Amino acid sequence: DAGVTQSPTHLIKTRGQQVTLRCSPKSGHDTVSWYQQALGQGPQFIFQYYEEEERQRGNFPDRFSGHQFPNYSSELNVNALLLGDSALYLCASSWDTGELFFGEGSRLTVL
Amino acid sequence: GENVGLHLPTLSVQEGDNSIINCAYSNSASDYFIWYKQESGKGPQFIIDIRSNMDKRQGQRVTVLLNKTVKHLSLQIAATQPGDSAVYFCAENLGGNTPLVFGKGTRLSVIA
């Protein structure tokens, strides 16, 4: 049984560019949450998707957007990248409000 | 690999000793608390959880203590092993589908 998978694992972008990160949830899970983890910090909640809708959102600007597909996979999009967007982006899946299972993250570096 | 723990508080313990990692949580209304372990290059991994109606819960080699009076959570690891070396985070939420709020983390370093 595959766990949560994320792609790409590492990527480098320049300021102003756009990025799309992808997440496949653990089998049987219908809810996907995205977190941003800056170096030396705990993960910060970005948003959560359930039934293809954004159900909860943290304190992140509109440059951060997402999508959930009918197969429960999800994308995180960040527009107009800033240097401060450099971080590890974590996807976590769950069955509704159950235990969160995290992927290994996508490391984004913005130059 | 990823270095998720730069500039974090560090706890160094001898292999075989017990470890205690502390966390001050932020919201007195929080109903659910979890400890996560994060190894370099990996995502957080669930260790143990506790609900606000309990003050202690035990797992395999781990115990979580909750003191709601002072908003304090601790994780005790018995007979610490080199494989326990990682960054440990506490997280809290208000229950249901409310998002988890993570603490700053503590790096545990086990000396063989």
Short mmCIF file of C-alpha atoms in Angstrom, two decimals:
data_model
loop_
_atom_site.label_atom_id
_atom_site.label_comp_id
_atom_site.label_asym_id
_atom_site.label_seq_id
_atom_site.Cartn_x
_atom_site.Cartn_y
_atom_site.Cartn_z
CA ASP A 1 0.00 0.00 0.00
CA ALA A 2 1.66 3.21 -1.16
CA GLY A 3 1.70 6.04 1.31
CA VAL A 4 1.42 9.70 0.43
CA THR A 5 3.55 10.50 -2.62
CA GLN A 6 4.67 13.96 -3.66
CA SER A 7 6.39 15.30 -6.74
CA PRO A 8 8.78 16.74 -7.53
CA THR A 9 11.06 16.10 -4.57
CA HIS A 10 13.26 19.12 -5.27
CA LEU A 11 12.94 22.09 -7.57
CA ILE A 12 14.53 25.47 -8.11
CA LYS A 13 12.64 28.50 -9.38
CA THR A 14 13.38 32.20 -9.74
CA ARG A 15 11.44 35.08 -8.26
CA GLY A 16 8.22 35.84 -10.10
CA GLN A 17 7.83 32.37 -11.53
CA GLN A 18 4.99 29.98 -10.81
CA VAL A 19 5.19 26.46 -9.41
CA THR A 20 2.88 23.45 -9.22
CA LEU A 21 3.41 20.71 -6.68
CA ARG A 22 1.55 17.41 -6.76
CA CYS A 23 0.32 14.96 -4.18
CA SER A 24 -1.25 11.52 -4.32
CA PRO A 25 -2.95 10.58 -1.06
CA LYS A 26 -2.67 7.29 0.73
CA SER A 27 -5.05 4.69 -0.63
CA GLY A 28 -8.50 5.07 0.91
CA HIS A 29 -7.98 8.69 1.95
CA ASP A 30 -10.28 11.44 0.70
CA THR A 31 -8.85 14.55 2.36
CA VAL A 32 -5.63 16.33 1.48
CA SER A 33 -3.95 19.05 3.52
CA TRP A 34 -0.93 21.14 2.50
CA TYR A 35 1.66 22.55 4.88
CA GLN A 36 4.67 24.83 4.41
CA GLN A 37 7.74 24.12 6.52
CA ALA A 38 10.46 26.75 6.55
CA LEU A 39 13.92 25.67 7.64
CA GLY A 40 14.07 25.22 11.41
CA GLN A 41 10.33 25.70 11.87
CA GLY A 42 7.29 23.54 12.37
CA PRO A 43 4.90 22.98 9.46
CA GLN A 44 2.32 25.72 8.87
CA PHE A 45 -1.14 24.90 7.53
CA ILE A 46 -1.88 26.27 4.07
CA PHE A 47 -5.22 24.69 3.18
CA GLN A 48 -7.24 21.49 3.14
CA TYR A 49 -9.24 19.90 0.33
CA TYR A 50 -12.21 17.58 0.71
CA GLU A 51 -14.64 16.53 -2.02
CA GLU A 52 -12.74 18.73 -4.49
CA GLU A 53 -13.44 21.86 -2.43
CA GLU A 54 -11.19 23.95 -0.23
CA ARG A 55 -12.58 23.25 3.23
CA GLN A 56 -10.15 25.16 5.45
CA ARG A 57 -7.49 27.76 4.77
CA GLY A 58 -4.62 29.07 6.84
CA ASN A 59 -3.07 32.51 6.80
CA PHE A 60 -1.56 32.41 3.33
CA PRO A 61 -2.03 34.93 0.51
CA ASP A 62 -4.10 34.27 -2.60
CA ARG A 63 -0.89 33.50 -4.50
CA PHE A 64 -1.27 30.07 -2.94
CA SER A 65 -4.04 28.08 -4.56
CA GLY A 66 -4.89 24.45 -4.91
CA HIS A 67 -7.05 21.85 -6.49
CA GLN A 68 -8.32 18.40 -5.71
CA PHE A 69 -9.21 15.97 -8.45
CA PRO A 70 -11.94 13.29 -8.50
CA ASN A 71 -9.32 10.65 -7.68
CA TYR A 72 -8.49 12.67 -4.50
CA SER A 73 -5.03 13.69 -5.71
CA SER A 74 -4.18 17.33 -5.26
CA GLU A 75 -2.05 20.17 -6.56
CA LEU A 76 -0.62 23.19 -4.83
CA ASN A 77 0.09 26.21 -7.03
CA VAL A 78 2.12 29.22 -6.00
CA ASN A 79 2.22 32.27 -8.28
CA ALA A 80 4.63 35.21 -8.34
CA LEU A 81 7.21 33.38 -6.23
CA LEU A 82 9.09 35.29 -3.55
CA LEU A 83 12.38 34.37 -1.92
CA GLY A 84 10.42 33.73 1.28
CA ASP A 85 8.45 30.97 -0.40
CA SER A 86 11.53 28.76 -0.22
CA ALA A 87 10.50 25.88 2.02
CA LEU A 88 9.59 22.24 2.26
CA TYR A 89 5.99 21.77 1.14
CA LEU A 90 4.30 18.85 2.82
CA CYS A 91 1.16 17.10 1.75
CA ALA A 92 -0.83 15.09 4.28
CA SER A 93 -3.81 12.86 3.64
CA SER A 94 -6.50 11.46 5.88
CA TRP A 95 -9.86 9.83 5.72
CA ASP A 96 -12.01 12.86 6.56
CA THR A 97 -10.94 13.97 10.08
CA GLY A 98 -8.81 10.93 10.86
CA GLU A 99 -5.09 10.61 11.44
CA LEU A 100 -2.86 12.59 9.07
CA PHE A 101 -0.24 10.76 7.05
CA PHE A 102 2.48 12.97 5.62
CA GLY A 103 4.46 12.64 2.43
CA GLU A 104 8.17 13.34 2.30
CA GLY A 105 7.69 16.78 0.85
CA SER A 106 8.76 18.89 -2.08
CA ARG A 107 11.74 21.15 -1.39
CA LEU A 108 11.28 24.46 -3.23
CA THR A 109 14.18 26.87 -3.56
CA VAL A 110 13.46 30.32 -4.95
CA LEU A 111 16.48 32.26 -6.23
CA GLY B 1 19.01 14.97 2.68
CA GLU B 2 16.84 17.63 4.24
CA ASN B 3 17.97 19.37 7.38
CA VAL B 4 14.72 20.22 9.04
CA GLY B 5 16.16 21.14 12.41
CA LEU B 6 18.55 24.09 12.05
CA HIS B 7 18.55 26.42 15.08
CA LEU B 8 16.14 24.24 17.04
CA PRO B 9 16.46 23.51 20.76
CA THR B 10 18.51 20.35 21.11
CA LEU B 11 18.30 17.58 23.67
CA SER B 12 21.27 15.22 23.84
CA VAL B 13 20.86 11.92 25.68
CA GLN B 14 22.92 8.79 26.14
CA GLU B 15 21.69 5.67 24.45
CA GLY B 16 19.59 3.69 26.91
CA ASP B 17 18.59 6.71 28.98
CA ASN B 18 15.06 8.11 29.07
CA SER B 19 14.26 11.29 27.12
CA ILE B 20 11.72 13.95 27.98
CA ILE B 21 10.72 16.47 25.33
CA ASN B 22 8.53 19.36 26.38
CA CYS B 23 6.06 21.54 24.54
CA ALA B 24 4.04 24.57 25.57
CA TYR B 25 0.90 24.70 23.47
CA SER B 26 -0.89 27.85 22.54
CA ASN B 27 -4.66 27.43 22.69
CA SER B 28 -6.47 26.55 25.91
CA ALA B 29 -9.43 25.41 23.79
CA SER B 30 -7.38 22.77 21.96
CA ASP B 31 -8.97 19.36 22.23
CA TYR B 32 -6.48 17.06 20.54
CA PHE B 33 -2.70 16.81 20.70
CA ILE B 34 -0.21 14.80 18.70
CA TRP B 35 3.51 14.20 18.81
CA TYR B 36 5.31 13.79 15.50
CA LYS B 37 8.83 12.61 14.71
CA GLN B 38 10.60 14.04 11.66
CA GLU B 39 13.80 12.49 10.42
CA SER B 40 16.06 14.26 7.99
CA GLY B 41 14.65 14.11 4.48
CA LYS B 42 11.27 12.79 5.55
CA GLY B 43 7.84 14.06 6.43
CA PRO B 44 6.49 14.08 10.00
CA GLN B 45 5.55 10.66 11.34
CA PHE B 46 2.80 10.14 13.92
CA ILE B 47 4.07 8.90 17.29
CA ILE B 48 1.25 9.21 19.80
CA ASP B 49 -1.82 11.34 20.46
CA ILE B 50 -3.94 12.36 23.42
CA ARG B 51 -7.30 14.03 23.84
CA SER B 52 -7.97 16.83 26.29
CA ASN B 53 -10.07 14.60 28.56
CA MET B 54 -6.97 12.57 29.41
CA ASP B 55 -3.75 13.49 31.20
CA LYS B 56 -1.60 10.51 30.26
CA ARG B 57 -1.38 8.01 27.46
CA GLN B 58 1.16 5.28 26.90
CA GLY B 59 2.41 3.63 23.75
CA GLN B 60 5.31 1.38 22.98
CA ARG B 61 8.31 3.03 24.74
CA VAL B 62 6.55 6.41 24.62
CA THR B 63 4.31 8.24 27.05
CA VAL B 64 2.55 11.55 26.53
CA LEU B 65 1.57 13.71 29.49
CA LEU B 66 -0.88 16.58 29.24
CA ASN B 67 -1.20 19.36 31.82
CA LYS B 68 -4.06 21.59 30.75
CA THR B 69 -3.64 23.91 33.73
CA VAL B 70 -0.33 25.21 32.41
CA LYS B 71 -0.88 24.26 28.74
CA HIS B 72 2.03 21.85 28.75
CA LEU B 73 2.60 18.63 26.86
CA SER B 74 5.52 16.27 27.22
CA LEU B 75 6.78 13.21 25.39
CA GLN B 76 8.75 10.63 27.32
CA ILE B 77 10.82 8.08 25.41
CA ALA B 78 12.06 5.12 27.40
CA ALA B 79 15.43 3.50 26.71
CA THR B 80 16.30 5.96 23.96
CA GLN B 81 17.90 4.39 20.88
CA PRO B 82 20.03 5.89 18.08
CA GLY B 83 17.03 5.49 15.77
CA ASP B 84 15.13 7.95 17.94
CA SER B 85 17.40 10.77 16.77
CA ALA B 86 15.14 13.21 14.93
CA VAL B 87 13.23 16.46 15.34
CA TYR B 88 10.08 16.12 17.45
CA PHE B 89 7.06 18.38 17.07
CA CYS B 90 3.95 18.71 19.15
CA ALA B 91 0.77 19.69 17.35
CA GLU B 92 -2.68 20.72 18.55
CA ASN B 93 -6.11 21.33 17.14
CA LEU B 94 -9.64 22.09 18.25
CA GLY B 95 -10.92 18.68 17.15
CA GLY B 96 -12.90 17.66 14.07
CA ASN B 97 -11.44 18.89 10.81
CA THR B 98 -9.75 21.97 12.28
CA PRO B 99 -6.16 22.27 11.10
CA LEU B 100 -3.22 21.12 13.15
CA VAL B 101 -1.03 23.85 14.64
CA PHE B 102 2.56 22.72 15.08
CA GLY B 103 5.03 23.85 17.71
CA LYS B 104 8.61 24.83 16.92
CA GLY B 105 10.21 21.43 17.43
CA THR B 106 13.05 19.94 19.46
CA ARG B 107 16.01 18.06 18.03
CA LEU B 108 16.79 14.86 19.90
CA SER B 109 20.36 13.65 19.53
CA VAL B 110 21.19 10.21 20.89
CA ILE B 111 24.79 9.58 21.87
CA ALA B 112 25.84 5.99 21.36
#
